[in-house]
CSV table of C-alpha atoms in Angstrom, one decimal:
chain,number,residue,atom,x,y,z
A,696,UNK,CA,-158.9,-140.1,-62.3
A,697,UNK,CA,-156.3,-138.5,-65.0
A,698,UNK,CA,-155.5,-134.8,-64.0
A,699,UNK,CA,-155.0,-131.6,-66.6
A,700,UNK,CA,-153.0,-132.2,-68.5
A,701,UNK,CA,-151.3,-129.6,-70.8
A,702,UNK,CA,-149.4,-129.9,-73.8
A,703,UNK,CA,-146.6,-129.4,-74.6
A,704,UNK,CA,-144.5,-128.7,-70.9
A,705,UNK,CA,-142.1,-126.7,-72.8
A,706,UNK,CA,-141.8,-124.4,-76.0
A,707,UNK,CA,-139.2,-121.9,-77.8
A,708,UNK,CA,-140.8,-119.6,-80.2
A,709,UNK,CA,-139.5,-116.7,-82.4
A,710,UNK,CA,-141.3,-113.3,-82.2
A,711,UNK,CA,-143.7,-113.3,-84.9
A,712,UNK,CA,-144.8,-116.8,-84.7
A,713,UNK,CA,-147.8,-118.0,-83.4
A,714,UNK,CA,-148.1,-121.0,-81.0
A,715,UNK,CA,-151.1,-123.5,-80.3
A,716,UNK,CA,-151.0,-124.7,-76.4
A,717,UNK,CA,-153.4,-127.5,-75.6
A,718,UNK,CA,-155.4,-128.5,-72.5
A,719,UNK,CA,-157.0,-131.8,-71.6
A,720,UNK,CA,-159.7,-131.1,-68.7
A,721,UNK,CA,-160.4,-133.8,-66.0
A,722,UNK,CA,-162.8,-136.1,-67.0
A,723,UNK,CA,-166.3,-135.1,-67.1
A,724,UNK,CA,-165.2,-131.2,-66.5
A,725,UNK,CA,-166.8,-128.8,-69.0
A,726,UNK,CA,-165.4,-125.9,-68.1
A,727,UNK,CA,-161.0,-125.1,-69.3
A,728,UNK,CA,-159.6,-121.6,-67.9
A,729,UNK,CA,-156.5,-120.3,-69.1
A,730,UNK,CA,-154.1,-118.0,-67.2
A,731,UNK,CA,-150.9,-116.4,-67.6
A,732,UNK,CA,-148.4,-116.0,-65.2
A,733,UNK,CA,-145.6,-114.4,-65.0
A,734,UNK,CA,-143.4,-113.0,-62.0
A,735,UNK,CA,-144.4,-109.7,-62.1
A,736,UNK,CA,-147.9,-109.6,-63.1
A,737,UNK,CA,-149.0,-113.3,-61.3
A,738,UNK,CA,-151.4,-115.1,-62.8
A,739,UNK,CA,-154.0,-113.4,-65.2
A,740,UNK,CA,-157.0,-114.7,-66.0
A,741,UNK,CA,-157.0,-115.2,-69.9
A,742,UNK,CA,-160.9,-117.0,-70.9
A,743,UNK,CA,-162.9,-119.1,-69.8
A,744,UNK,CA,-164.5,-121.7,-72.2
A,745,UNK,CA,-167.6,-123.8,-71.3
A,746,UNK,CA,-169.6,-126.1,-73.8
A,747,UNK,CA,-167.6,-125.4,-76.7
A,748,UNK,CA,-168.3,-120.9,-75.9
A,749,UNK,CA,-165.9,-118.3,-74.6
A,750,UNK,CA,-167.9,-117.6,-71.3
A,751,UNK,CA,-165.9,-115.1,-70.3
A,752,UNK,CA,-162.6,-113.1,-71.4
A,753,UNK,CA,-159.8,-111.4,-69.7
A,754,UNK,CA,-157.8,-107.9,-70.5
A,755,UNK,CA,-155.5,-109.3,-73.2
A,756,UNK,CA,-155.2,-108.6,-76.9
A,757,UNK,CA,-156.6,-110.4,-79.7
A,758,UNK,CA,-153.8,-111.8,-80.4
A,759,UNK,CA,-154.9,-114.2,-77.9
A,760,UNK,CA,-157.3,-116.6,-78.5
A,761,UNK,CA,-158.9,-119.8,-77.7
A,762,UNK,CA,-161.4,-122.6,-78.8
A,763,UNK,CA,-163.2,-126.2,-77.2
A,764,UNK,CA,-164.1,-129.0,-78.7
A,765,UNK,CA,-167.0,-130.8,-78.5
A,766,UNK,CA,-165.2,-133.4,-76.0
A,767,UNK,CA,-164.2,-130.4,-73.7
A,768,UNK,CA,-160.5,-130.2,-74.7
A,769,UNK,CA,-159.5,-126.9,-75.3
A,770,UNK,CA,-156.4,-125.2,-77.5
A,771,UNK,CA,-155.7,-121.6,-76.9
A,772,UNK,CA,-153.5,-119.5,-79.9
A,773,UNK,CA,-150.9,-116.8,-79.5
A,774,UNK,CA,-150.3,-115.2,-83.5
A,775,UNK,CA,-147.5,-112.7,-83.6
A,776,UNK,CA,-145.5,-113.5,-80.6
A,777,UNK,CA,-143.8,-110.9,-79.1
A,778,UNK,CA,-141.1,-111.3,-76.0
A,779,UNK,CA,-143.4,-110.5,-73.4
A,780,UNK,CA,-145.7,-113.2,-74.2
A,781,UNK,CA,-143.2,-115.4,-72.3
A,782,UNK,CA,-144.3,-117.2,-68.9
A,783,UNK,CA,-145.9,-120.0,-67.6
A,784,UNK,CA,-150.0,-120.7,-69.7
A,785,UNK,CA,-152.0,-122.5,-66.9
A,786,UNK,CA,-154.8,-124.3,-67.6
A,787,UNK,CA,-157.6,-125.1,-64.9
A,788,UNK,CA,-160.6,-127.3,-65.1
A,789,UNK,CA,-163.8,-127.4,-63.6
A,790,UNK,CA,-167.2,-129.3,-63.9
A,791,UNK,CA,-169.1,-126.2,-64.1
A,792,UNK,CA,-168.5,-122.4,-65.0
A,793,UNK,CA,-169.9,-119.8,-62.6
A,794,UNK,CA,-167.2,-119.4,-60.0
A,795,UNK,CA,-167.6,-121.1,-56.5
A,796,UNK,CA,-166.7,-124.3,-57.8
A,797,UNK,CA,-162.6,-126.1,-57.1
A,798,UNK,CA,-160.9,-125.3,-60.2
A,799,UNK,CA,-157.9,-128.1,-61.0
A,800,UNK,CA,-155.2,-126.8,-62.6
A,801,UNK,CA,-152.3,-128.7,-64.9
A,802,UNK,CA,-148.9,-128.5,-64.8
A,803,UNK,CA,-148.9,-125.5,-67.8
A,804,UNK,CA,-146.7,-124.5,-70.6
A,805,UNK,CA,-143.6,-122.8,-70.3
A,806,UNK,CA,-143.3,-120.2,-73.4
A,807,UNK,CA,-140.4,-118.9,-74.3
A,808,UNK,CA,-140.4,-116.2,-77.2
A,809,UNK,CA,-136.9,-115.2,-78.5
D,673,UNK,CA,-156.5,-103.4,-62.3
D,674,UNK,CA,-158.6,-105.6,-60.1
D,675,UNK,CA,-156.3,-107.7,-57.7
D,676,UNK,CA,-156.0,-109.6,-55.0
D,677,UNK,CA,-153.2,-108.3,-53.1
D,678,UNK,CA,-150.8,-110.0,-50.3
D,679,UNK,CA,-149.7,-108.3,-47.6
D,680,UNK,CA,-145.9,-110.5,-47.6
D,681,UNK,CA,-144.2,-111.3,-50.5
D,682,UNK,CA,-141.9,-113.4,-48.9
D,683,UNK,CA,-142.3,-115.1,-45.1
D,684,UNK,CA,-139.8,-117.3,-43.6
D,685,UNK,CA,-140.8,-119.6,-40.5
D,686,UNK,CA,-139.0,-122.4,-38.5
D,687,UNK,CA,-139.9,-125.9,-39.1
D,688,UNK,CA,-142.6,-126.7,-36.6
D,689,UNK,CA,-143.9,-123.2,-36.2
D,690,UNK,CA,-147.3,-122.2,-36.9
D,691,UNK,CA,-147.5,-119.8,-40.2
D,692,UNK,CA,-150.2,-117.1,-41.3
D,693,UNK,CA,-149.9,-116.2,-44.8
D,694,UNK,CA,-152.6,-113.0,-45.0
D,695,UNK,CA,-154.7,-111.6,-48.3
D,696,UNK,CA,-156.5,-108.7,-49.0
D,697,UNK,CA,-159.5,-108.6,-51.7
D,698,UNK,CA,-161.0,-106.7,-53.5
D,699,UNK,CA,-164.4,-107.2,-54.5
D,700,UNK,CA,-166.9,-106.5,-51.7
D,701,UNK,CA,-169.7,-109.3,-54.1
D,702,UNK,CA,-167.3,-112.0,-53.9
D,703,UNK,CA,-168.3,-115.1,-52.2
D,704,UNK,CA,-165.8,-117.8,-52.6
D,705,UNK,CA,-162.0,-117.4,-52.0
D,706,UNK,CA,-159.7,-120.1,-52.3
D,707,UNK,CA,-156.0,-120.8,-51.2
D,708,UNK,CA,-153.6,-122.5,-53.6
D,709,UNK,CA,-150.3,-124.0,-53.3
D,710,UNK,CA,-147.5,-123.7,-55.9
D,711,UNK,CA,-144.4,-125.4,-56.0
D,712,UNK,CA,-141.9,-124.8,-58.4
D,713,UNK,CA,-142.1,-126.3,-61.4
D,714,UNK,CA,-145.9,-127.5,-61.0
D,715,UNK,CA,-149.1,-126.2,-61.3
D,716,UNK,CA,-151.2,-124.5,-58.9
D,717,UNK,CA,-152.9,-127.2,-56.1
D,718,UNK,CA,-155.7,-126.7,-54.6
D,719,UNK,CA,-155.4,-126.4,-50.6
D,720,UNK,CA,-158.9,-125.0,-49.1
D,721,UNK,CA,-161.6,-123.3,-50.3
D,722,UNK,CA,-164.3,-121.0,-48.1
D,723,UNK,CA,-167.6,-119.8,-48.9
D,724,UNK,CA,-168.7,-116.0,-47.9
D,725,UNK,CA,-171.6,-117.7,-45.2
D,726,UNK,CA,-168.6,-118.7,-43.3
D,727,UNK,CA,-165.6,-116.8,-41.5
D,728,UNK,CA,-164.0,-119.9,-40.7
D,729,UNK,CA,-162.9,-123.5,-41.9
D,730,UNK,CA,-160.5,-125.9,-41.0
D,731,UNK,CA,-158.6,-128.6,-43.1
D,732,UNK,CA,-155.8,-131.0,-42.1
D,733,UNK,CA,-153.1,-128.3,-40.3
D,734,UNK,CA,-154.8,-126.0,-42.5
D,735,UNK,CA,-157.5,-123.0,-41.6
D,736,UNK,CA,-159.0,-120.4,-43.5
D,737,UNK,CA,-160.4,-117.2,-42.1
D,738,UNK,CA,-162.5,-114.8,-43.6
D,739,UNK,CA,-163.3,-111.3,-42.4
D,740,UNK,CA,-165.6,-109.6,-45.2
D,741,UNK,CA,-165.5,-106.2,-42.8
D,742,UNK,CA,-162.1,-105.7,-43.2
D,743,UNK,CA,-162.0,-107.6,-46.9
D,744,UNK,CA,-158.9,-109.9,-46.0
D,745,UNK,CA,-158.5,-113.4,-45.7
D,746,UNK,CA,-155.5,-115.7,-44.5
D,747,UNK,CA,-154.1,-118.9,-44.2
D,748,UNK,CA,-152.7,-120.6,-40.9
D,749,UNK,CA,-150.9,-123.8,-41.4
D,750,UNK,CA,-149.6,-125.9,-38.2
D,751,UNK,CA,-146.5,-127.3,-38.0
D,752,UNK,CA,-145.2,-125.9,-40.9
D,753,UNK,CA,-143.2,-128.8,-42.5
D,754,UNK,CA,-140.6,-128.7,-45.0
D,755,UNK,CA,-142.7,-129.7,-47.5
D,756,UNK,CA,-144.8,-126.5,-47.2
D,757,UNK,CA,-142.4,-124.4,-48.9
D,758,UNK,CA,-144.2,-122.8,-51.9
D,759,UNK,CA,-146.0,-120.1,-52.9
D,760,UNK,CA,-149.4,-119.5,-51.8
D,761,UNK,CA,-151.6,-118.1,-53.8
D,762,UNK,CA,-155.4,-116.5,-52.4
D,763,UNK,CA,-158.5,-116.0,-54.9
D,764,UNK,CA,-161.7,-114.4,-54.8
D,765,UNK,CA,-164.2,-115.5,-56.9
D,766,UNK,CA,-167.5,-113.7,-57.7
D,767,UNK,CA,-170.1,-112.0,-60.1
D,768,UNK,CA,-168.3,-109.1,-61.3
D,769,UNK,CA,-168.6,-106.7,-64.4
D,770,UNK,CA,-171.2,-108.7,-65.7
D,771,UNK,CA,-169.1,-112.0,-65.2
D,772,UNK,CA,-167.9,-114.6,-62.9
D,773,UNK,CA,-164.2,-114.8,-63.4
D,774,UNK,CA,-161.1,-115.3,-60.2
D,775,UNK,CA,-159.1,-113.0,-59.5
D,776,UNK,CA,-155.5,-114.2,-58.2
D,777,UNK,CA,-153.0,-112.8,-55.8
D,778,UNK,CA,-149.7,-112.3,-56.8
D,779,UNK,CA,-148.4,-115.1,-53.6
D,780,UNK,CA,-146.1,-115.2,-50.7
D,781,UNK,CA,-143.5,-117.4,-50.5
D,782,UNK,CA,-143.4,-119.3,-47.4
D,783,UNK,CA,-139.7,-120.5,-47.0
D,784,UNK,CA,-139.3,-122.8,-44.0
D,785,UNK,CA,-136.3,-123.3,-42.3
D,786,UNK,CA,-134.9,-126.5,-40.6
């Protein structure tokens, strides 16, 4: 069974642009997370999408936002970059949302914003 | 903010050795905490999970403990292994301001040496 997989691995934006990361779940999965990490803050818990609804939402601007499609793909958007929006975007999959359930996560997105 | 904090940032054990990588959390209402792997380069994996009716579980070289007195949980893995070196991330997962949402640690790297 495919993993998460995100697209694309790597990406070098200027401040000011805005940037569309996608996420494939796993098969069958419903529910696509997204985090940020960076090295001093670890990962932070973005949203949380489930049947096409933002379930639940993190502590981050509106610059950040996110969507899913009807076949549980998910694309988040970051509009007016700035250089702090660099790190690693983690997506995680799981078959339902509600916590206490494995979340699988991909391999992520490596932002850069120059 | 709400965390999950680590009580090592970094932990360095000898090939063979046994290691304990420990976490503190948070949220008293949490009642799932999971441990992830990270090597560099890759997404989070999932290494063992542990519900809040249990204070112990064991996977292969791997065992969770949970103390919800004291709030903390840690990781013992046997034999550490080259292949162990990452960072370990803990995560508590439960119904909290009105959500379910995890909450990651900031991780410890284990470095193992030969």
């Amino acid at each position: 069974k495919a993993g998460v997989t995100q697209t694309p691995r790597y990406l070098i934006k200027t401040r000011g642009q805005q940037v569309t990361l996608s996420c494939s779940p796993i098969s069958g999965h419903r529910s696509v997370s997204w985090y940020q990490q960076t090295p001093g803050q670890g990962l932070q818990f973005l949203f949380e999408y489930f049947s096409e609804t933002q379930r639940n939402k993190g502590n981050f601007p509106g610059r950040f936002s996110g969507r899913q499609f009807s076949n549980s793909r998910s694309e988040m958007n970051v509009s007016t970059l700035e250089l702090g929006d660099s790190a690693l975007y983690l997506c995680a999959s799981s078959w339902k949302t509600g916590g206490d359930t494995e979340a699988f996560f991909g391999q992520g997105t490596r932002l850069t914003v120059v | 903010g709400e965390s999950v904090g680590l009580h090592l940032p970094t932990l360095s054990v000898q090939e063979g050795d046994n290691s304990i990588i420990n976490c503190a959390y948070s949220n008293s209402a949490s009642d799932y905490f999971i441990w992830y792997k990270q090597e560099s380069g890759k997404g989070p994996q999932f290494i063992i999970d542990i519900r809040s009716n249990m204070d112990k579980r064991q996977g292969q070289r791997v065992t969770v403990l949970l103390n919800k007195t004291v709030k903390h949980l840690s990781l013992q893995i046997a034999a550490t292994q080259p292949g162990d070196s990452a960072v370990y991330f803990c995560a508590e997962n439960g119904f909290t301001s009105g959500t379910y949402k995890y909450i990651f640690g900031t991780g410890t790297r284990l470095k193992v040496l030969a």
